[in-house]
PDB file of C-alpha atoms in Angstrom:
ATOM      1  CA  MET F  28     -35.373 159.604 123.211  1.00  0.00           C
ATOM      2  CA  ASP F  29     -36.843 156.595 121.645  1.00  0.00           C
ATOM      3  CA  ARG F  30     -36.593 153.059 122.819  1.00  0.00           C
ATOM      4  CA  SER F  31     -34.218 152.050 120.535  1.00  0.00           C
ATOM      5  CA  GLN F  32     -31.827 155.261 122.258  1.00  0.00           C
ATOM      6  CA  PHE F  33     -33.132 154.075 125.628  1.00  0.00           C
ATOM      7  CA  ASN F  34     -31.507 150.722 124.783  1.00  0.00           C
ATOM      8  CA  GLN F  35     -28.271 151.817 123.066  1.00  0.00           C
ATOM      9  CA  CYS F  36     -27.764 154.385 126.772  1.00  0.00           C
ATOM     10  CA  VAL F  37     -28.562 150.875 128.742  1.00  0.00           C
ATOM     11  CA  GLU F  38     -25.896 149.111 127.007  1.00  0.00           C
ATOM     12  CA  GLN F  39     -23.416 151.922 126.919  1.00  0.00           C
ATOM     13  CA  TYR F  40     -24.169 153.087 130.360  1.00  0.00           C
ATOM     14  CA  ALA F  41     -25.401 150.265 132.961  1.00  0.00           C
ATOM     15  CA  ASP F  42     -21.886 149.100 133.389  1.00  0.00           C
ATOM     16  CA  ARG F  43     -19.911 152.382 133.916  1.00  0.00           C
ATOM     17  CA  LEU F  44     -23.237 153.188 136.829  1.00  0.00           C
ATOM     18  CA  PHE F  45     -22.828 149.877 137.982  1.00  0.00           C
ATOM     19  CA  ARG F  46     -19.245 150.558 139.173  1.00  0.00           C
ATOM     20  CA  PHE F  47     -19.780 154.003 140.213  1.00  0.00           C
ATOM     21  CA  ALA F  48     -22.662 152.901 142.583  1.00  0.00           C
ATOM     22  CA  PHE F  49     -20.585 149.898 143.992  1.00  0.00           C
ATOM     23  CA  ALA F  50     -17.430 151.979 144.317  1.00  0.00           C
ATOM     24  CA  SER F  51     -19.798 154.860 146.293  1.00  0.00           C
ATOM     25  CA  LEU F  52     -22.026 151.766 148.268  1.00  0.00           C
ATOM     26  CA  ARG F  53     -20.183 148.651 148.329  1.00  0.00           C
ATOM     27  CA  ASN F  54     -22.765 146.727 148.275  1.00  0.00           C
ATOM     28  CA  ARG F  55     -24.076 144.797 144.940  1.00  0.00           C
ATOM     29  CA  GLU F  56     -27.012 144.920 145.891  1.00  0.00           C
ATOM     30  CA  GLN F  57     -27.964 148.158 146.336  1.00  0.00           C
ATOM     31  CA  ALA F  58     -25.572 149.374 143.638  1.00  0.00           C
ATOM     32  CA  GLU F  59     -27.647 147.107 141.192  1.00  0.00           C
ATOM     33  CA  ASP F  60     -31.196 148.752 143.005  1.00  0.00           C
ATOM     34  CA  VAL F  61     -29.610 152.253 141.950  1.00  0.00           C
ATOM     35  CA  VAL F  62     -28.833 151.364 138.449  1.00  0.00           C
ATOM     36  CA  GLN F  63     -32.409 149.831 138.058  1.00  0.00           C
ATOM     37  CA  GLU F  64     -34.112 152.882 139.401  1.00  0.00           C
ATOM     38  CA  SER F  65     -31.655 155.389 137.441  1.00  0.00           C
ATOM     39  CA  PHE F  66     -32.832 154.273 134.540  1.00  0.00           C
ATOM     40  CA  ALA F  67     -36.385 153.644 135.254  1.00  0.00           C
ATOM     41  CA  ARG F  68     -36.538 157.446 136.187  1.00  0.00           C
ATOM     42  CA  VAL F  69     -34.721 157.842 132.908  1.00  0.00           C
ATOM     43  CA  TRP F  70     -37.768 155.656 131.271  1.00  0.00           C
ATOM     44  CA  GLU F  71     -40.509 158.097 132.976  1.00  0.00           C
ATOM     45  CA  LYS F  72     -38.576 161.182 131.428  1.00  0.00           C
ATOM     46  CA  ALA F  73     -37.314 159.733 128.062  1.00  0.00           C
ATOM     47  CA  LYS F  74     -39.617 162.231 126.199  1.00  0.00           C
ATOM     48  CA  THR F  75     -37.975 164.857 127.775  1.00  0.00           C
ATOM     49  CA  VAL F  76     -34.283 163.204 128.526  1.00  0.00           C
ATOM     50  CA  ASP F  77     -32.268 164.911 125.091  1.00  0.00           C
ATOM     51  CA  PHE F  78     -30.262 161.548 124.058  1.00  0.00           C
ATOM     52  CA  ALA F  79     -27.149 163.528 123.724  1.00  0.00           C
ATOM     53  CA  LYS F  80     -27.131 164.149 127.476  1.00  0.00           C
ATOM     54  CA  ALA F  81     -28.387 160.772 128.752  1.00  0.00           C
ATOM     55  CA  LYS F  82     -25.067 160.033 130.008  1.00  0.00           C
ATOM     56  CA  SER F  83     -25.132 162.861 132.327  1.00  0.00           C
ATOM     57  CA  TYR F  84     -29.080 162.893 133.187  1.00  0.00           C
ATOM     58  CA  LEU F  85     -28.156 159.019 134.424  1.00  0.00           C
ATOM     59  CA  PHE F  86     -25.099 159.543 136.587  1.00  0.00           C
ATOM     60  CA  THR F  87     -26.691 162.639 138.246  1.00  0.00           C
ATOM     61  CA  THR F  88     -29.993 160.196 138.655  1.00  0.00           C
ATOM     62  CA  ALA F  89     -27.727 157.734 140.275  1.00  0.00           C
ATOM     63  CA  HIS F  90     -26.161 160.582 142.528  1.00  0.00           C
ATOM     64  CA  HIS F  91     -29.614 161.276 143.646  1.00  0.00           C
ATOM     65  CA  VAL F  92     -30.917 157.959 144.177  1.00  0.00           C
ATOM     66  CA  MET F  93     -27.537 157.325 146.352  1.00  0.00           C
ATOM     67  CA  ILE F  94     -28.166 160.463 148.419  1.00  0.00           C
ATOM     68  CA  ASP F  95     -31.776 159.313 148.952  1.00  0.00           C
ATOM     69  CA  GLU F  96     -30.957 155.727 150.511  1.00  0.00           C
ATOM     70  CA  ALA F  97     -28.519 156.891 152.148  1.00  0.00           C
ATOM     71  CA  ARG F  98     -31.017 159.285 154.220  1.00  0.00           C
ATOM     72  CA  LEU F  99     -33.376 156.386 154.567  1.00  0.00           C
ATOM     73  CA  ARG F 100     -30.386 153.942 155.911  1.00  0.00           C
ATOM     74  CA  GLN F 101     -29.753 157.005 158.585  1.00  0.00           C
ATOM     75  CA  ARG F 102     -33.289 157.095 160.076  1.00  0.00           C
ATOM     76  CA  PHE F 103     -33.247 153.468 160.675  1.00  0.00           C
ATOM     77  CA  VAL F 104     -30.981 151.786 163.218  1.00  0.00           C
ATOM     78  CA  SER F 105     -29.601 148.165 162.422  1.00  0.00           C
ATOM     79  CA  ALA F 106     -29.104 145.197 164.759  1.00  0.00           C
ATOM     80  CA  GLU F 107     -25.989 145.513 164.060  1.00  0.00           C
ATOM     81  CA  ASP F 108     -25.123 148.892 165.508  1.00  0.00           C
ATOM     82  CA  HIS F 109     -25.976 147.443 168.900  1.00  0.00           C
ATOM     83  CA  ALA F 110     -24.015 144.271 168.626  1.00  0.00           C
ATOM     84  CA  PRO F 111     -20.823 144.471 171.074  1.00  0.00           C
ATOM     85  CA  ALA F 112     -17.372 145.919 169.560  1.00  0.00           C
ATOM     86  CA  GLU F 113     -15.568 142.675 170.329  1.00  0.00           C
ATOM     87  CA  GLU F 114     -18.182 140.630 167.717  1.00  0.00           C
ATOM     88  CA  LYS F 115     -17.789 143.250 164.798  1.00  0.00           C
ATOM     89  CA  THR F 116     -14.177 143.120 164.746  1.00  0.00           C
ATOM     90  CA  GLN F 117     -12.540 140.324 162.766  1.00  0.00           C
ATOM     91  CA  ALA F 118      -8.421 139.896 162.565  1.00  0.00           C
ATOM     92  CA  VAL F 119      -7.365 139.740 159.014  1.00  0.00           C
ATOM     93  CA  PRO F 120      -3.934 138.834 158.597  1.00  0.00           C
ATOM     94  CA  TYR F 121      -3.004 140.515 155.197  1.00  0.00           C
ATOM     95  CA  PRO F 122      -5.678 142.700 154.186  1.00  0.00           C
ATOM     96  CA  ASP F 123      -6.412 142.813 150.709  1.00  0.00           C
ATOM     97  CA  VAL F 124      -5.128 146.462 148.851  1.00  0.00           C
ATOM     98  CA  ASN F 125      -8.270 146.949 146.910  1.00  0.00           C
ATOM     99  CA  ASP F 126     -10.412 146.106 150.175  1.00  0.00           C
ATOM    100  CA  ILE F 127      -8.264 148.662 152.690  1.00  0.00           C
ATOM    101  CA  LEU F 128      -8.282 151.111 149.745  1.00  0.00           C
ATOM    102  CA  HIS F 129     -12.379 150.813 149.513  1.00  0.00           C
ATOM    103  CA  LYS F 130     -12.820 151.022 153.527  1.00  0.00           C
ATOM    104  CA  ALA F 131     -10.673 154.244 153.023  1.00  0.00           C
ATOM    105  CA  LEU F 132     -13.460 155.370 150.696  1.00  0.00           C
ATOM    106  CA  THR F 133     -16.162 154.550 152.738  1.00  0.00           C
ATOM    107  CA  THR F 134     -14.564 157.437 155.729  1.00  0.00           C
ATOM    108  CA  LEU F 135     -14.571 159.754 153.141  1.00  0.00           C
ATOM    109  CA  PRO F 136     -17.936 162.349 153.207  1.00  0.00           C
ATOM    110  CA  GLU F 137     -20.206 161.601 150.575  1.00  0.00           C
ATOM    111  CA  ALA F 138     -19.547 164.476 148.306  1.00  0.00           C
ATOM    112  CA  GLN F 139     -15.532 163.589 148.270  1.00  0.00           C
ATOM    113  CA  ARG F 140     -15.871 160.737 147.790  1.00  0.00           C
ATOM    114  CA  ASN F 141     -18.515 160.996 144.580  1.00  0.00           C
ATOM    115  CA  ALA F 142     -16.575 163.571 143.195  1.00  0.00           C
ATOM    116  CA  LEU F 143     -13.536 161.331 143.397  1.00  0.00           C
ATOM    117  CA  LEU F 144     -14.757 158.173 141.624  1.00  0.00           C
ATOM    118  CA  LEU F 145     -16.496 160.114 139.197  1.00  0.00           C
ATOM    119  CA  ARG F 146     -13.089 161.520 138.415  1.00  0.00           C
ATOM    120  CA  ASP F 147     -10.752 158.890 139.343  1.00  0.00           C
ATOM    121  CA  TYR F 148     -12.561 155.901 138.524  1.00  0.00           C
ATOM    122  CA  GLU F 149     -14.986 157.115 135.159  1.00  0.00           C
ATOM    123  CA  GLY F 150     -12.412 160.068 134.092  1.00  0.00           C
ATOM    124  CA  TYR F 151     -15.326 162.311 134.117  1.00  0.00           C
ATOM    125  CA  SER F 152     -14.070 166.318 133.289  1.00  0.00           C
ATOM    126  CA  TYR F 153     -14.633 168.674 136.284  1.00  0.00           C
ATOM    127  CA  GLN F 154     -17.072 170.353 134.716  1.00  0.00           C
ATOM    128  CA  GLU F 155     -19.118 167.165 133.845  1.00  0.00           C
ATOM    129  CA  ILE F 156     -18.868 166.212 137.944  1.00  0.00           C
ATOM    130  CA  GLY F 157     -20.260 169.498 138.582  1.00  0.00           C
ATOM    131  CA  ASP F 158     -23.200 168.815 135.894  1.00  0.00           C
ATOM    132  CA  ILE F 159     -23.786 165.157 137.834  1.00  0.00           C
ATOM    133  CA  THR F 160     -23.462 166.392 141.861  1.00  0.00           C
ATOM    134  CA  GLY F 161     -24.889 169.664 141.216  1.00  0.00           C
ATOM    135  CA  MET F 162     -21.694 171.019 142.574  1.00  0.00           C
ATOM    136  CA  THR F 163     -19.834 174.428 141.046  1.00  0.00           C
ATOM    137  CA  GLU F 164     -16.424 173.370 139.099  1.00  0.00           C
ATOM    138  CA  ALA F 165     -14.609 174.973 142.204  1.00  0.00           C
ATOM    139  CA  GLN F 166     -16.024 173.131 144.705  1.00  0.00           C
ATOM    140  CA  VAL F 167     -15.636 169.615 142.487  1.00  0.00           C
ATOM    141  CA  LYS F 168     -11.648 170.768 142.677  1.00  0.00           C
ATOM    142  CA  VAL F 169     -11.932 171.274 146.451  1.00  0.00           C
ATOM    143  CA  ASN F 170     -13.723 168.032 147.085  1.00  0.00           C
ATOM    144  CA  ILE F 171     -11.672 166.425 144.866  1.00  0.00           C
ATOM    145  CA  PHE F 172      -8.294 167.761 146.562  1.00  0.00           C
ATOM    146  CA  ARG F 173      -9.567 166.718 149.955  1.00  0.00           C
ATOM    147  CA  ALA F 174     -10.311 163.702 149.097  1.00  0.00           C
ATOM    148  CA  ARG F 175      -7.121 162.421 147.934  1.00  0.00           C
ATOM    149  CA  THR F 176      -5.710 164.196 150.587  1.00  0.00           C
ATOM    150  CA  ALA F 177      -7.528 162.702 153.592  1.00  0.00           C
ATOM    151  CA  LEU F 178      -6.842 158.889 151.287  1.00  0.00           C
ATOM    152  CA  LYS F 179      -3.150 159.762 151.229  1.00  0.00           C
ATOM    153  CA  ASN F 180      -2.990 160.519 155.170  1.00  0.00           C
ATOM    154  CA  LYS F 181      -4.938 157.701 156.111  1.00  0.00           C
ATOM    155  CA  LEU F 182      -2.866 155.305 153.758  1.00  0.00           C
ATOM    156  CA  LYS F 183       0.672 156.236 154.018  1.00  0.00           C
ATOM    157  CA  SER F 184       1.630 154.308 156.965  1.00  0.00           C
ATOM    158  CA  ILE F 185       0.740 150.784 157.845  1.00  0.00           C
ATOM    159  CA  ASP F 186      -0.542 151.467 161.142  1.00  0.00           C
ATOM    160  CA  ASN F 187      -2.808 153.936 159.739  1.00  0.00           C
ATOM    161  CA  LEU F 188      -4.379 150.907 157.564  1.00  0.00           C
ATOM    162  CA  ILE F 189      -4.424 148.351 160.484  1.00  0.00           C
ATOM    163  CA  ASP F 190      -6.710 151.124 161.827  1.00  0.00           C
ATOM    164  CA  ILE F 191      -9.173 150.656 159.025  1.00  0.00           C
ATOM    165  CA  GLU F 192     -12.030 149.326 160.585  1.00  0.00           C
ATOM    166  CA  PRO F 193     -13.578 146.010 158.541  1.00  0.00           C
TER     167      PRO F 193
END
């Protein structure tokens, strides 16, 4: 891949990569870092990355960066985790549906959440999702099914919507 092809990848995939990372992480700065790190890794390997497969390589790299960040976050306990429960909860009379959906997404296991986001938000095929995440096509289908079922169960009643932590 040469410089012009790399620039073309940035133009074509940066927004989609950011949406994927943001939908998974729900943090703008972390999502921007994931996108930047993904493109940096592609640029480092530009001579070995085939331009035709750059999209898959970028999303695979972003997936791995998010996994690395999640592992790193698990090692460090923030002071927020030690705050009393009454300080954490805030009454929101009418929560935004989009916020509720994203909060419900965060309750899913990472593999299910990423597979669902790649399928429903980004429109990838099962095979492409498998290539990105390292799962078989059957595992991708199972994870998407389980994620949709869990979301359906979580969101089907108003009581469940209220129980979702902010």
